[in-house]
CSV table of C-alpha atoms and ligand atoms in Angstrom, one decimal:
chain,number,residue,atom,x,y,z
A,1,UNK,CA,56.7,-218.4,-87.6
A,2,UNK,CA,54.4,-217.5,-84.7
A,3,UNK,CA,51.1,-218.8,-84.8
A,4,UNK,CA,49.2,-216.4,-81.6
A,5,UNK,CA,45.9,-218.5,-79.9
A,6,UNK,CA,44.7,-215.5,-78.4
A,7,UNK,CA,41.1,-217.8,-78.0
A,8,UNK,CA,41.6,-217.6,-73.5
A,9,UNK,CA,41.8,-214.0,-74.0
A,10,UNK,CA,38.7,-213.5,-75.9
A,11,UNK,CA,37.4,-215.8,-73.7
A,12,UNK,CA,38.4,-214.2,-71.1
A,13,UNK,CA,37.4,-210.9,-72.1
A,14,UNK,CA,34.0,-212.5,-72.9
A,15,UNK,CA,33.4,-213.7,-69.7
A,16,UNK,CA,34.6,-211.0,-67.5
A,17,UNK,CA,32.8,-208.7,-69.3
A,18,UNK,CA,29.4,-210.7,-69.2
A,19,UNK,CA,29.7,-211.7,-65.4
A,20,UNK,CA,31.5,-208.4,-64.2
A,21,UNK,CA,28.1,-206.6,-65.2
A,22,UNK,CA,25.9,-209.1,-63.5
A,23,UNK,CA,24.3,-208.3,-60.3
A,24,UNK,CA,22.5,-211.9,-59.2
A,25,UNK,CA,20.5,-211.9,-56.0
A,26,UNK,CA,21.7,-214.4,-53.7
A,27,UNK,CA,20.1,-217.1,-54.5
A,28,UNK,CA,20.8,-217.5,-57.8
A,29,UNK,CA,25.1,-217.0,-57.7
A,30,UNK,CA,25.1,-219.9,-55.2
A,31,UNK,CA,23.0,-222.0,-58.2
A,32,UNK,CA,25.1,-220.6,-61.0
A,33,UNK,CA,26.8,-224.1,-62.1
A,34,UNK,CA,30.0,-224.2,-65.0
A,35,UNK,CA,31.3,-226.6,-67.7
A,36,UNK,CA,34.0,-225.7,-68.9
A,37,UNK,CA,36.2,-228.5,-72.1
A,38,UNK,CA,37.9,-228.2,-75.0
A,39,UNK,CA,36.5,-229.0,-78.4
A,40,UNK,CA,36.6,-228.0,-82.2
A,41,UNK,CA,39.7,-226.9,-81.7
A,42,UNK,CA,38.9,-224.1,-79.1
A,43,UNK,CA,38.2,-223.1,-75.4
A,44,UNK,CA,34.5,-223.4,-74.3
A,45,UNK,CA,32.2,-222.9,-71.1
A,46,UNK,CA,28.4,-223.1,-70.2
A,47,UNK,CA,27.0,-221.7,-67.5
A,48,UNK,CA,23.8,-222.5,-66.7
A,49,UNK,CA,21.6,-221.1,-63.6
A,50,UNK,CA,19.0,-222.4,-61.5
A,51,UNK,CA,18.4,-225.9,-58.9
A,52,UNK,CA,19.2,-228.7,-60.3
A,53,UNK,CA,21.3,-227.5,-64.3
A,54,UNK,CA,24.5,-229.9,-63.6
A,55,UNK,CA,22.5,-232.7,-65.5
A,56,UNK,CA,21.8,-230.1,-68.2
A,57,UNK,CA,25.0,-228.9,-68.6
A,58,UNK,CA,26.9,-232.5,-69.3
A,59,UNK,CA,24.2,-233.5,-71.7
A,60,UNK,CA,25.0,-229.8,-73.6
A,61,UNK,CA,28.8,-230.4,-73.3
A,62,UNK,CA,28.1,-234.0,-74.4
A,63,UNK,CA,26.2,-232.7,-77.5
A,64,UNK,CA,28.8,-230.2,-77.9
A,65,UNK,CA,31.5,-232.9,-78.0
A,66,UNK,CA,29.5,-235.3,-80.4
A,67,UNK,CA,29.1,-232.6,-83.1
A,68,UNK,CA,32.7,-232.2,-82.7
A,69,UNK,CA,34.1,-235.9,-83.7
A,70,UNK,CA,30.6,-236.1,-86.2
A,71,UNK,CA,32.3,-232.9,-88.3
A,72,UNK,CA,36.4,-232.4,-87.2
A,73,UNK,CA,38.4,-232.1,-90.6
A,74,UNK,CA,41.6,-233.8,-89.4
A,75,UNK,CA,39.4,-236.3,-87.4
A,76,UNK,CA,39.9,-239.8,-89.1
A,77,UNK,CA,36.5,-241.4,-88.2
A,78,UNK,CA,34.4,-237.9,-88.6
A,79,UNK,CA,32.0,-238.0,-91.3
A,80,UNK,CA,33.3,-235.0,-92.5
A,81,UNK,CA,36.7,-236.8,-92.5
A,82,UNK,CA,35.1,-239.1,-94.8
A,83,UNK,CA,33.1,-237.3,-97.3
A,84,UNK,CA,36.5,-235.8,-98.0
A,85,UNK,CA,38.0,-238.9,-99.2
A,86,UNK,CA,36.0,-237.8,-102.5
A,87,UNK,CA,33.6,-239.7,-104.5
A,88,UNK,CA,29.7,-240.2,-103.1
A,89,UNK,CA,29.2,-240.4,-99.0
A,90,UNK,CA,25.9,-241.2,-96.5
A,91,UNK,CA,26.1,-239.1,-93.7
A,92,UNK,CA,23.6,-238.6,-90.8
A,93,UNK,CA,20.5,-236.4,-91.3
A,94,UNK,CA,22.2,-234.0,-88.9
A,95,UNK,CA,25.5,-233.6,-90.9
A,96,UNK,CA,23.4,-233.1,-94.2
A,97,UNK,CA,21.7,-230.2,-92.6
A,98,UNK,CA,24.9,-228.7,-91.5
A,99,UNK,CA,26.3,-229.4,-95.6
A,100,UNK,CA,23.1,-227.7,-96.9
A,101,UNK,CA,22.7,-224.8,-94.4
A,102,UNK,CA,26.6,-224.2,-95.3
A,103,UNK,CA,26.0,-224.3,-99.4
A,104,UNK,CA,22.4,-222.2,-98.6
A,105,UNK,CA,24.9,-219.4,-96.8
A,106,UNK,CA,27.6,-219.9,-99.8
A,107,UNK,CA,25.0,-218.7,-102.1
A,108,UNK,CA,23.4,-216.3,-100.0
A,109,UNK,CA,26.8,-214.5,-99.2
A,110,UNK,CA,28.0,-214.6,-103.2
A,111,UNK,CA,30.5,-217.6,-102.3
A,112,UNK,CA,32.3,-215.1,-99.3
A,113,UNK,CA,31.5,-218.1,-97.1
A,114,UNK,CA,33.2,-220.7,-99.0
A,115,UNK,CA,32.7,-224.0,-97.4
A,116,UNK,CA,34.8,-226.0,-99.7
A,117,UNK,CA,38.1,-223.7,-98.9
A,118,UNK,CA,39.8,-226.0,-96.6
A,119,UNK,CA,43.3,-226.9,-99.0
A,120,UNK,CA,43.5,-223.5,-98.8
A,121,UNK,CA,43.2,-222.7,-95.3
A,122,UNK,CA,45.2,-225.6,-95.0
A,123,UNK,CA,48.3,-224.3,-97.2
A,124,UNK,CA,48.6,-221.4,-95.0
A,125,UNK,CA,48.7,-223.9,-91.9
A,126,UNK,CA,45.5,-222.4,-90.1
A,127,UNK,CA,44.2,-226.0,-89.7
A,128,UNK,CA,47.2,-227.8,-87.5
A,129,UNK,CA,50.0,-228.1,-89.5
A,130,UNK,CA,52.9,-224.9,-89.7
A,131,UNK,CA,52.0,-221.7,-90.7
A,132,UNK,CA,53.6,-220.0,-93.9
A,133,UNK,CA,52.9,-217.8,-96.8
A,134,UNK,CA,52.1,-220.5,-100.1
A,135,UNK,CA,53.1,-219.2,-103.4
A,136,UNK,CA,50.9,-217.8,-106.0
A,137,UNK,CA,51.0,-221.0,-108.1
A,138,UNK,CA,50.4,-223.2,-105.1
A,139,UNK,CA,47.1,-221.1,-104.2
A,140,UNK,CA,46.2,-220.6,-108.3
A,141,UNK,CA,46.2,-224.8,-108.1
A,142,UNK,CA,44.5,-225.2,-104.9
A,143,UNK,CA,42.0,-223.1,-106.0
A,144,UNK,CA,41.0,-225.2,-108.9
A,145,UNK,CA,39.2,-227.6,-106.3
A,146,UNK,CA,37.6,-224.5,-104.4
A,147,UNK,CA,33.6,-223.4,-105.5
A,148,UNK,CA,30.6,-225.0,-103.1
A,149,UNK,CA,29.1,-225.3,-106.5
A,150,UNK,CA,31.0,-228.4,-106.6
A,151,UNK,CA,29.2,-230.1,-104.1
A,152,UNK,CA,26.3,-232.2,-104.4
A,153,UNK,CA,23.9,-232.7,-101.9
A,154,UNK,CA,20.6,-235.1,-102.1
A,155,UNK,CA,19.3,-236.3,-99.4
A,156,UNK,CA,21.8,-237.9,-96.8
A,157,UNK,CA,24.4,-238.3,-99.7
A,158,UNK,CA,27.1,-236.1,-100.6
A,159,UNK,CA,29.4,-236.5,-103.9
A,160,UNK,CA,32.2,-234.6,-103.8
A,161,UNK,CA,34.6,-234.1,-106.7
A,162,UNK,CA,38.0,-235.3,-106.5
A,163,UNK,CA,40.4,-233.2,-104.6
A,164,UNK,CA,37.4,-231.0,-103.1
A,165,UNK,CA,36.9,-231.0,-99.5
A,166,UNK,CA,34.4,-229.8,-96.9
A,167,UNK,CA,35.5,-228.1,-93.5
A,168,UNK,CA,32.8,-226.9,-91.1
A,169,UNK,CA,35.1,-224.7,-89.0
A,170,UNK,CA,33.3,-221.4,-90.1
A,171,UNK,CA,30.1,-222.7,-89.1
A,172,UNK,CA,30.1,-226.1,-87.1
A,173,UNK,CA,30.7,-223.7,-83.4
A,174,UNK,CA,27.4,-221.9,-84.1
A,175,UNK,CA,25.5,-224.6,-85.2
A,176,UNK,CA,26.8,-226.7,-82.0
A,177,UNK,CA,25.7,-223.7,-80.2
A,178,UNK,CA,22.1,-223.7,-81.2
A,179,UNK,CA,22.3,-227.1,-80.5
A,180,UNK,CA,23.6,-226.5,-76.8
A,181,UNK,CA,20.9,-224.4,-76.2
A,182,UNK,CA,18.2,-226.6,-77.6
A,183,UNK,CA,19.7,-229.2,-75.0
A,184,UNK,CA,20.0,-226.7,-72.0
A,185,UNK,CA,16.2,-225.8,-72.8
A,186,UNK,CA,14.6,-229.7,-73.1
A,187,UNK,CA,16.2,-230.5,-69.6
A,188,UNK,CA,14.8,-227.4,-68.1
A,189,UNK,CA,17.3,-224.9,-68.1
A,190,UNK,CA,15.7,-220.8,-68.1
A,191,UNK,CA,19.0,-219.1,-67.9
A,192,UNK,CA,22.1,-219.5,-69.1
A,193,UNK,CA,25.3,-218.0,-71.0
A,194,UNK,CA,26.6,-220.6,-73.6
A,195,UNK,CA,30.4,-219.4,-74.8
A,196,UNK,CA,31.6,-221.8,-77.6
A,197,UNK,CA,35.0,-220.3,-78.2
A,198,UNK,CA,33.5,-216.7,-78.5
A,199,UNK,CA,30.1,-218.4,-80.0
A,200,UNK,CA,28.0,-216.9,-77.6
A,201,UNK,CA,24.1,-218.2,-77.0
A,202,UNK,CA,22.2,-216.4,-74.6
A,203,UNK,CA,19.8,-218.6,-73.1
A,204,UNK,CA,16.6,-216.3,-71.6
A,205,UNK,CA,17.9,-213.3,-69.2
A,206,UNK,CA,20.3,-213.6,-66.6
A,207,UNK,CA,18.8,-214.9,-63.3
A,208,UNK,CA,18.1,-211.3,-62.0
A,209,UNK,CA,15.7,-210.9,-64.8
A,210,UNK,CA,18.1,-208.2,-66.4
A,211,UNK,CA,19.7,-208.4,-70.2
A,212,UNK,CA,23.2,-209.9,-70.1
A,213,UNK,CA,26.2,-208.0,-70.9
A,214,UNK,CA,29.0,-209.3,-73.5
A,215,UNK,CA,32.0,-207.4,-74.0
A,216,UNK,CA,33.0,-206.9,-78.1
A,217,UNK,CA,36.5,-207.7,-77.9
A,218,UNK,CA,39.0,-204.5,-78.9
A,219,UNK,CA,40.9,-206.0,-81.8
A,220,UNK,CA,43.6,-204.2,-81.4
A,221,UNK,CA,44.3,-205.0,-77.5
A,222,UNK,CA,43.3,-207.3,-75.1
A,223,UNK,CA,40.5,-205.5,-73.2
A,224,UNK,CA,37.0,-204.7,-74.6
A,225,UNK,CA,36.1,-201.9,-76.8
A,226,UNK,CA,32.4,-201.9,-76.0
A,227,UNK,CA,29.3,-203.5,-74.4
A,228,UNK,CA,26.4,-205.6,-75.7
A,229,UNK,CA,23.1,-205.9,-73.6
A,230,UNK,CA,21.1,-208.7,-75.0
A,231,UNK,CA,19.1,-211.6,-74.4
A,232,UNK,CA,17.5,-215.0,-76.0
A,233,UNK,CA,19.8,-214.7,-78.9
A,234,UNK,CA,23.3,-215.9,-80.0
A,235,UNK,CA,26.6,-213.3,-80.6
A,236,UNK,CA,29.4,-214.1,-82.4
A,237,UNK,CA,32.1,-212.6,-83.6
A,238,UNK,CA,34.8,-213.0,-86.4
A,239,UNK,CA,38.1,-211.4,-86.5
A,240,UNK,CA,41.8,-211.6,-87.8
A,241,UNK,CA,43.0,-211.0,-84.1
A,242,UNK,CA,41.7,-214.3,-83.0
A,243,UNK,CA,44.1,-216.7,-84.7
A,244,UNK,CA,47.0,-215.4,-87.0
A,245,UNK,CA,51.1,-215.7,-87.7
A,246,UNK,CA,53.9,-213.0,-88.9
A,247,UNK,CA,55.6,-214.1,-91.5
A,248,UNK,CA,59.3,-213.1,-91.9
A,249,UNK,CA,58.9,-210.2,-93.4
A,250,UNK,CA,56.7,-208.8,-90.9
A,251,UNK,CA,53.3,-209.3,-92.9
A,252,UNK,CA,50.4,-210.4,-90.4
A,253,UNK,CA,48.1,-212.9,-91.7
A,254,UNK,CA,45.1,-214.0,-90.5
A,255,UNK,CA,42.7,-217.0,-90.5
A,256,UNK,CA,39.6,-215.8,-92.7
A,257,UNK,CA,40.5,-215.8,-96.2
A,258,UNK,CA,39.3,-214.4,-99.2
A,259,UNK,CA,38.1,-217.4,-101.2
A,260,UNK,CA,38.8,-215.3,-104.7
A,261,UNK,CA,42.2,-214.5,-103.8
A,262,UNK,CA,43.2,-217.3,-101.8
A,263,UNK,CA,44.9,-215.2,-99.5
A,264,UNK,CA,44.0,-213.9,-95.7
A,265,UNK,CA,41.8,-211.0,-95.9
A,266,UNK,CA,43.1,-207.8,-95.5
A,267,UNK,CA,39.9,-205.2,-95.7
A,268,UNK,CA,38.9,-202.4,-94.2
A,269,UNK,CA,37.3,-204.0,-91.0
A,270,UNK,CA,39.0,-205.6,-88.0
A,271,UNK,CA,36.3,-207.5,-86.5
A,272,UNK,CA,32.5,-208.6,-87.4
A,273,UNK,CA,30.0,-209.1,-84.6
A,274,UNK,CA,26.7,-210.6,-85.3
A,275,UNK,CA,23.7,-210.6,-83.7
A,276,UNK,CA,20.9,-212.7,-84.4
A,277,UNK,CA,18.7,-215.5,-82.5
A,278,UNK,CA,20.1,-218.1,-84.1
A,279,UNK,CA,24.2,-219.3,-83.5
A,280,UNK,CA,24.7,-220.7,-87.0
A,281,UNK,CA,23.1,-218.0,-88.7
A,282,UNK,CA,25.8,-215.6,-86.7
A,283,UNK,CA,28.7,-217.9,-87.4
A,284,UNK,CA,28.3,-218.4,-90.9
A,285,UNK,CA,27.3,-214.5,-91.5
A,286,UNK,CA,30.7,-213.0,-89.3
A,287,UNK,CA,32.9,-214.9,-91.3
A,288,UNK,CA,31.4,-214.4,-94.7
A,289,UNK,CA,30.6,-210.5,-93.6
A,290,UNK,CA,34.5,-210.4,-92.6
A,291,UNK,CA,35.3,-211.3,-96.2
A,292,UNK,CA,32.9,-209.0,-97.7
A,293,UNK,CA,34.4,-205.6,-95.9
A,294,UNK,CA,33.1,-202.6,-94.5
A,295,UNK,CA,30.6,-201.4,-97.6
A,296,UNK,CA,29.6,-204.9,-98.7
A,297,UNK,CA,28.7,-206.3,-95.1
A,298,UNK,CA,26.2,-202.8,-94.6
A,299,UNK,CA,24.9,-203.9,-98.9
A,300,UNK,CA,24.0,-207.8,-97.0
A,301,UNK,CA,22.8,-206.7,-94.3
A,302,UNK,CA,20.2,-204.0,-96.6
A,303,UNK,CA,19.5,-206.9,-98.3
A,304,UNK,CA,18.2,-209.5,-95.6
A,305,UNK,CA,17.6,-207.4,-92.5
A,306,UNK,CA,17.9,-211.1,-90.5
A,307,UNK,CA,20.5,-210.0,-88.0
A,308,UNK,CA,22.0,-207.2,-86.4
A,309,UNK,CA,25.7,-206.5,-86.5
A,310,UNK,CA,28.9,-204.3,-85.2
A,311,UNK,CA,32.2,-203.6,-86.9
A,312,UNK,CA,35.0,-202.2,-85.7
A,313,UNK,CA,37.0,-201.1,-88.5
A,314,UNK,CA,40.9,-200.0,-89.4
A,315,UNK,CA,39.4,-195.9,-89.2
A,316,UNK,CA,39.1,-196.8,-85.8
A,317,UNK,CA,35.6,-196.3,-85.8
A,318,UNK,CA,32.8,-198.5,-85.1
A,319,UNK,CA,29.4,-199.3,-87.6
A,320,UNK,CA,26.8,-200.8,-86.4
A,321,UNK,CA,23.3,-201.7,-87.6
A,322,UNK,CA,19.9,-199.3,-86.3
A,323,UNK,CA,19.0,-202.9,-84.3
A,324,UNK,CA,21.2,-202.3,-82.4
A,325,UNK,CA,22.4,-199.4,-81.4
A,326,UNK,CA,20.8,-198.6,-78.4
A,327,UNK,CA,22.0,-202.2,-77.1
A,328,UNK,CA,25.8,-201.3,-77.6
A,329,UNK,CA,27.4,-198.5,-75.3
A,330,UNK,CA,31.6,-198.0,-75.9
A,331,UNK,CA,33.3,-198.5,-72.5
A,332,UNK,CA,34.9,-195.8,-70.5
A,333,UNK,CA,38.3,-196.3,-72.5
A,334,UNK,CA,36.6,-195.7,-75.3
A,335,UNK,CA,34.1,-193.3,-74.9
A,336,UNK,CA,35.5,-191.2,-77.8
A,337,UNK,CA,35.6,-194.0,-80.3
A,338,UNK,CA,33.0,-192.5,-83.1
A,339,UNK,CA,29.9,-194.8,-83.6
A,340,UNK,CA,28.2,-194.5,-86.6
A,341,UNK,CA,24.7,-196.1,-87.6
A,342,UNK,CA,24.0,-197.9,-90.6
A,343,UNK,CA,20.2,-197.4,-91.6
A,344,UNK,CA,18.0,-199.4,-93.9
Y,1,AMP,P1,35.2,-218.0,-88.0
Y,1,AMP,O1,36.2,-218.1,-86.9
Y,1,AMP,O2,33.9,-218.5,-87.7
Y,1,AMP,O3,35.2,-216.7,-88.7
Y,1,AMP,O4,35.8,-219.1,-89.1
Y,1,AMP,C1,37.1,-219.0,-89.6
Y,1,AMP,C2,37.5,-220.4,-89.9
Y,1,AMP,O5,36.8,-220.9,-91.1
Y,1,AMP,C3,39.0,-220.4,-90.3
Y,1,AMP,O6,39.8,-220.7,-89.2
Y,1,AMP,C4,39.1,-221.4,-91.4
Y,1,AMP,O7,39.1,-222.7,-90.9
Y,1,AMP,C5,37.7,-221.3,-92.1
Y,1,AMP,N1,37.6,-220.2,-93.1
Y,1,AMP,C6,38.5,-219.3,-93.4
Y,1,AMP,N2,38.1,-218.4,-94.4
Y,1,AMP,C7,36.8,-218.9,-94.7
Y,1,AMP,C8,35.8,-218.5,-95.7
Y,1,AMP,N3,36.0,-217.5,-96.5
Y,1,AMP,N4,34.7,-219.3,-95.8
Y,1,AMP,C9,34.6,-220.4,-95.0
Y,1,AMP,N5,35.4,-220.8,-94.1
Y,1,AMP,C10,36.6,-220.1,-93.9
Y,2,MG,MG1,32.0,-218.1,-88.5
């Protein structure tokens, strides 16, 4: 079986679509400086403008790369890694906010963002390992150890039950990315377009003083369907496309899964964008708003009115919240594609 990283693409995409649009003066392209590494599990760049950002940006990919051995799954010496040994664990004041800004989003979302799902994601071989379809049995069992109700958090110490484990890979990109930005900011850094594996924090305005542009991905190709203008705020978006296998039979399935079935979503919506001003809030909410479908994700975002968001869904039509709506324009090639608005 075929497991597709389409992650450059996106990134690609991303990227093209963001610097395509920008028209710098010339000062400012011959100060626009790039990192560019790999970490949780996934392509990343910052780009950061201005004299003088090189210093920044190693300190933000330094952060970056921290976080990353602090809360990798498979890593042996994360804390994460060790948490999930079972029984009570310290961890650092930084991984316990992570733990209890993931159970505050469980709740929140009705348990659609499941952060103790990771034997499952696992079974289907989304975390390393081979992908292939479990059977029912095997997820009914797994499933028995799923529920963030199971975790207990006080203070710096988390007691997990046997056989339950944490994984942070629905969340730990945005939160990193906030982090990035809070880095960028305290060495000095006005402008600048942070893109952790399609985690996208907007740093102030591009260098021309204009909004930046990020391309929403088409799901169904490898171009863009559309254009976001935006700035001081983080994008993120979460869709089956971006990591996925075909089984034998043909069946596509895809990374997010539905924690009550234990099986890859398969909804009514292809892709989630979210817009808000912080990362984790959007990483946490296109995953769980993913899992929730079409009517559900419009019911949340009723509800909490914290963030802005666009779906592109199987009726190939797109939904997106009033917030927005004058900020997202379809691009040429799809400038028939219907848009409608979801209102309060
Ligand atoms: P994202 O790319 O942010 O939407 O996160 C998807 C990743 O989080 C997957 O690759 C899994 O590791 C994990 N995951 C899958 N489904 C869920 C879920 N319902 N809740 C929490 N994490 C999930
Ligand atoms: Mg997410």
């Amino acid at each position: 079986m075929l497991m597709r990283r389409r992650i450059s693409i996106i990134l690609a995409a991303v990227c093209m679509a963001a610097f395509c649009s920008c028209s710098f003066g010339g000062t400012n392209e011959e100060t626009a400086q790039k990192t560019e590494f790999f970490a949780m599990d996934t392509y990343m760049s910052v780009t950061a403008y201005g004299e003088g950002v090189q210093k920044a940006l190693e300190l933000a990919k330094d952060e970056v790369q921290r976080l990353d051995k602090m809360w990798s799954v498979t890593d042996e010496n994360s804390e994460i890694y060790a948490v999930n040994g079972g029984g009570k664990a310290a961890v650092s004041g930084e991984t316990a906010q992570l733990i209890s800004f993931m159970l505050d989003m469980a709740k929140r979302t009705g348990g659609a963002l499941e952060p103790t799902l990771y034997p499952v994601v696992k079974a289907w071989g989304f975390t390393g390992g081979e992908n292939r379809v479990p059977s029912g049995d095997e997820i009914q069992q797994l499933l028995k150890n799923v529920g963030y109700e199971k975790v207990s958090l006080s203070g710096n110490t988390v007691t997990l039950p046997e056989g339950v484990m944490l994984d942070t890979g629905a969340v730990g990109k945005g939160y990193a990315s906030d982090k990035a930005a809070q880095v960028l900011k305290e060495n000095g850094v006005k402008s600048a377009l942070i893109d952790l594996g399609g985690n996208i924090v907007l740093v102030g305005r591009k260098p021309d003083g204009e909004d930046w542009k990020i391309g929403v991905r088409d799901p169904d190709g490898d171009g863009v369907v559309g254009i976001i203008s935006a700035s001081n705020c983080a994008i993120v978006t979460s869709g089956a496309y971006e990591r996925n296998f075909t089984a034998a039979d043909g069946t596509v399935y895809g990374h997010i899964i539905d924690p009550k079935s234990g099986a890859p979503v398969d909804n009514d919506i292809l892709s989630v964008t979210v817009i808000a001003s912080e990362g984790r809030l959007c990483d946490a909410l296109s995953t769980a708003l993913f899992v929730m479908g079409k009517d559900g994700a419009a019911e949340h975002w009723r509800t909490h009115k914290d963030f802005e968001m666009i779906m592109l869904c199987k009726d190939g039509q797109a939904y997106v919240t009033e917030g927005i709506k004058d900020r997202f324009e379809a691009d040429e090639e799809h400038s028939e594609m219907i848009i409608n608005v979801i209102e309060g």
